[in-house]
Amino acid sequence: MEPRLEPFDFDSWSHLARRDPGAFESRRQAAIEAFMARQAPDRRERLRRLQWRIDRERERSGNPLGACRRLSDLMWRSFAGQGGLVEHLHALQGTAPPPSRRRAQILRFRPRR
């Protein structure tokens, strides 16, 4: 029997996170597992790797806002960074991606004596 995905109710999840963080984490893990169980095996492995990466970023951050920022950066890199979606779309179209507009200020350091 396949695990059932329940409809997402933000208010109940939010209430559970405030009231019982341990139960929230257990329920979060169960929801992730239920979702992954419904995926094709080849896709499931990729999703498990992504979830592992997400969990490590959450652990490395000091607070929920820091985790949000780290995950946002991760998503932007996978979208617009090297090897990201934008680069792949340009490759499919046979066009070159636009040059990066980011510029860094190069600092000159005095040589050590």
C-alpha positions as a LaTeX table, in Angstrom:
\begin{tabular}{lrrr}
\hline
Residue & $x$ (\AA) & $y$ (\AA) & $z$ (\AA) \\
\hline
Met1 & 0.00 & 0.00 & 0.00 \\
Glu2 & 1.36 & 3.43 & $-1.00$ \\
Pro3 & 1.78 & 6.07 & 1.70 \\
Arg4 & $-0.93$ & 8.70 & 1.49 \\
Leu5 & $-0.14$ & 12.37 & 1.00 \\
Glu6 & $-2.43$ & 14.49 & 3.09 \\
Pro7 & $-3.53$ & 17.97 & 1.93 \\
Phe8 & $-1.19$ & 20.71 & 3.13 \\
Asp9 & $-2.63$ & 22.94 & 5.85 \\
Phe10 & $-0.17$ & 25.70 & 6.69 \\
Asp11 & $-1.90$ & 26.72 & 9.91 \\
Ser12 & $-1.84$ & 23.22 & 11.39 \\
Trp13 & 1.83 & 22.74 & 10.41 \\
Ser14 & 2.71 & 26.12 & 11.90 \\
His15 & 0.83 & 25.35 & 15.11 \\
Leu16 & 2.54 & 21.94 & 15.41 \\
Ala17 & 6.00 & 23.50 & 14.87 \\
Arg18 & 5.40 & 25.97 & 17.70 \\
Arg19 & 3.75 & 23.47 & 20.06 \\
Asp20 & 5.88 & 20.36 & 19.46 \\
Pro21 & 9.00 & 20.76 & 17.26 \\
Gly22 & 9.83 & 17.05 & 17.57 \\
Ala23 & 6.40 & 15.99 & 16.31 \\
Phe24 & 6.67 & 18.59 & 13.54 \\
Glu25 & 10.00 & 17.11 & 12.41 \\
Ser26 & 8.58 & 13.56 & 12.46 \\
Arg27 & 5.57 & 14.65 & 10.43 \\
Arg28 & 7.82 & 16.55 & 7.99 \\
Gln29 & 9.97 & 13.45 & 7.47 \\
Ala30 & 6.87 & 11.28 & 6.94 \\
Ala31 & 5.46 & 13.72 & 4.37 \\
Ile32 & 8.78 & 13.77 & 2.47 \\
Glu33 & 8.96 & 9.97 & 2.49 \\
Ala34 & 5.35 & 9.68 & 1.31 \\
Phe35 & 6.06 & 12.05 & $-1.56$ \\
Met36 & 9.24 & 10.21 & $-2.56$ \\
Ala37 & 7.54 & 6.83 & $-2.41$ \\
Arg38 & 5.18 & 8.00 & $-5.15$ \\
Gln39 & 8.00 & 8.87 & $-7.56$ \\
Ala40 & 9.64 & 6.69 & $-10.21$ \\
Pro41 & 12.74 & 4.91 & $-8.84$ \\
Asp42 & 15.23 & 6.88 & $-10.97$ \\
Arg43 & 13.65 & 10.16 & $-9.92$ \\
Arg44 & 13.43 & 9.04 & $-6.29$ \\
Glu45 & 17.21 & 8.70 & $-6.00$ \\
Arg46 & 17.76 & 12.23 & $-7.32$ \\
Leu47 & 15.13 & 13.58 & $-4.93$ \\
Arg48 & 16.77 & 11.81 & $-1.97$ \\
Arg49 & 20.08 & 13.43 & $-2.84$ \\
Leu50 & 18.43 & 16.83 & $-3.09$ \\
Gln51 & 16.66 & 16.33 & 0.24 \\
Trp52 & 19.95 & 15.31 & 1.83 \\
Arg53 & 21.49 & 18.56 & 0.58 \\
Ile54 & 18.53 & 20.60 & 1.85 \\
Asp55 & 18.77 & 18.96 & 5.28 \\
Arg56 & 22.51 & 19.69 & 5.47 \\
Glu57 & 21.94 & 23.36 & 4.58 \\
Arg58 & 19.27 & 23.59 & 7.28 \\
Glu59 & 21.64 & 22.05 & 9.82 \\
Arg60 & 24.47 & 24.43 & 8.90 \\
Ser61 & 22.36 & 27.53 & 9.33 \\
Gly62 & 21.93 & 29.06 & 12.74 \\
Asn63 & 18.24 & 29.83 & 12.47 \\
Pro64 & 15.20 & 29.45 & 10.17 \\
Leu65 & 15.89 & 32.73 & 8.36 \\
Gly66 & 19.48 & 31.67 & 7.70 \\
Ala67 & 18.22 & 28.34 & 6.37 \\
Cys68 & 15.79 & 30.15 & 4.09 \\
Arg69 & 18.58 & 32.31 & 2.70 \\
Arg70 & 20.91 & 29.35 & 2.16 \\
Leu71 & 18.18 & 27.40 & 0.35 \\
Ser72 & 17.27 & 30.41 & $-1.75$ \\
Asp73 & 20.92 & 30.75 & $-2.81$ \\
Leu74 & 21.01 & 27.04 & $-3.63$ \\
Met75 & 17.93 & 27.36 & $-5.86$ \\
Trp76 & 19.27 & 30.44 & $-7.65$ \\
Arg77 & 22.58 & 28.68 & $-8.35$ \\
Ser78 & 20.75 & 25.69 & $-9.83$ \\
Phe79 & 18.71 & 28.08 & $-11.97$ \\
Ala80 & 21.21 & 30.69 & $-13.13$ \\
Gly81 & 24.61 & 29.37 & $-12.01$ \\
Gln82 & 27.15 & 27.38 & $-13.94$ \\
Gly83 & 25.52 & 24.18 & $-15.19$ \\
Gly84 & 22.10 & 25.53 & $-14.20$ \\
Leu85 & 18.79 & 25.59 & $-16.02$ \\
Val86 & 19.50 & 28.79 & $-17.94$ \\
Glu87 & 22.76 & 27.39 & $-19.30$ \\
His88 & 21.04 & 24.15 & $-20.36$ \\
Leu89 & 18.22 & 26.00 & $-22.10$ \\
His90 & 20.72 & 28.07 & $-24.07$ \\
Ala91 & 22.57 & 24.88 & $-25.04$ \\
Leu92 & 19.32 & 23.34 & $-26.30$ \\
Gln93 & 18.64 & 26.44 & $-28.39$ \\
Gly94 & 22.20 & 26.56 & $-29.66$ \\
Thr95 & 22.74 & 30.06 & $-28.28$ \\
Ala96 & 25.32 & 31.37 & $-25.90$ \\
Pro97 & 24.12 & 32.54 & $-22.50$ \\
Pro98 & 24.43 & 36.28 & $-21.88$ \\
Pro99 & 27.67 & 37.29 & $-20.20$ \\
Ser100 & 27.57 & 37.65 & $-16.44$ \\
Arg101 & 26.96 & 41.21 & $-15.30$ \\
Arg102 & 28.51 & 40.61 & $-11.94$ \\
Arg103 & 31.79 & 42.34 & $-11.44$ \\
Ala104 & 34.05 & 41.99 & $-8.48$ \\
Gln105 & 36.35 & 44.60 & $-7.10$ \\
Ile106 & 39.89 & 43.26 & $-7.11$ \\
Leu107 & 41.78 & 44.15 & $-3.99$ \\
Arg108 & 45.52 & 44.63 & $-4.14$ \\
Phe109 & 47.42 & 43.40 & $-1.12$ \\
Arg110 & 50.87 & 44.57 & $-0.21$ \\
Pro111 & 53.44 & 41.77 & $-0.41$ \\
Arg112 & 54.51 & 40.31 & 2.91 \\
Arg113 & 58.02 & 41.15 & 3.98 \\
\hline
\end{tabular}
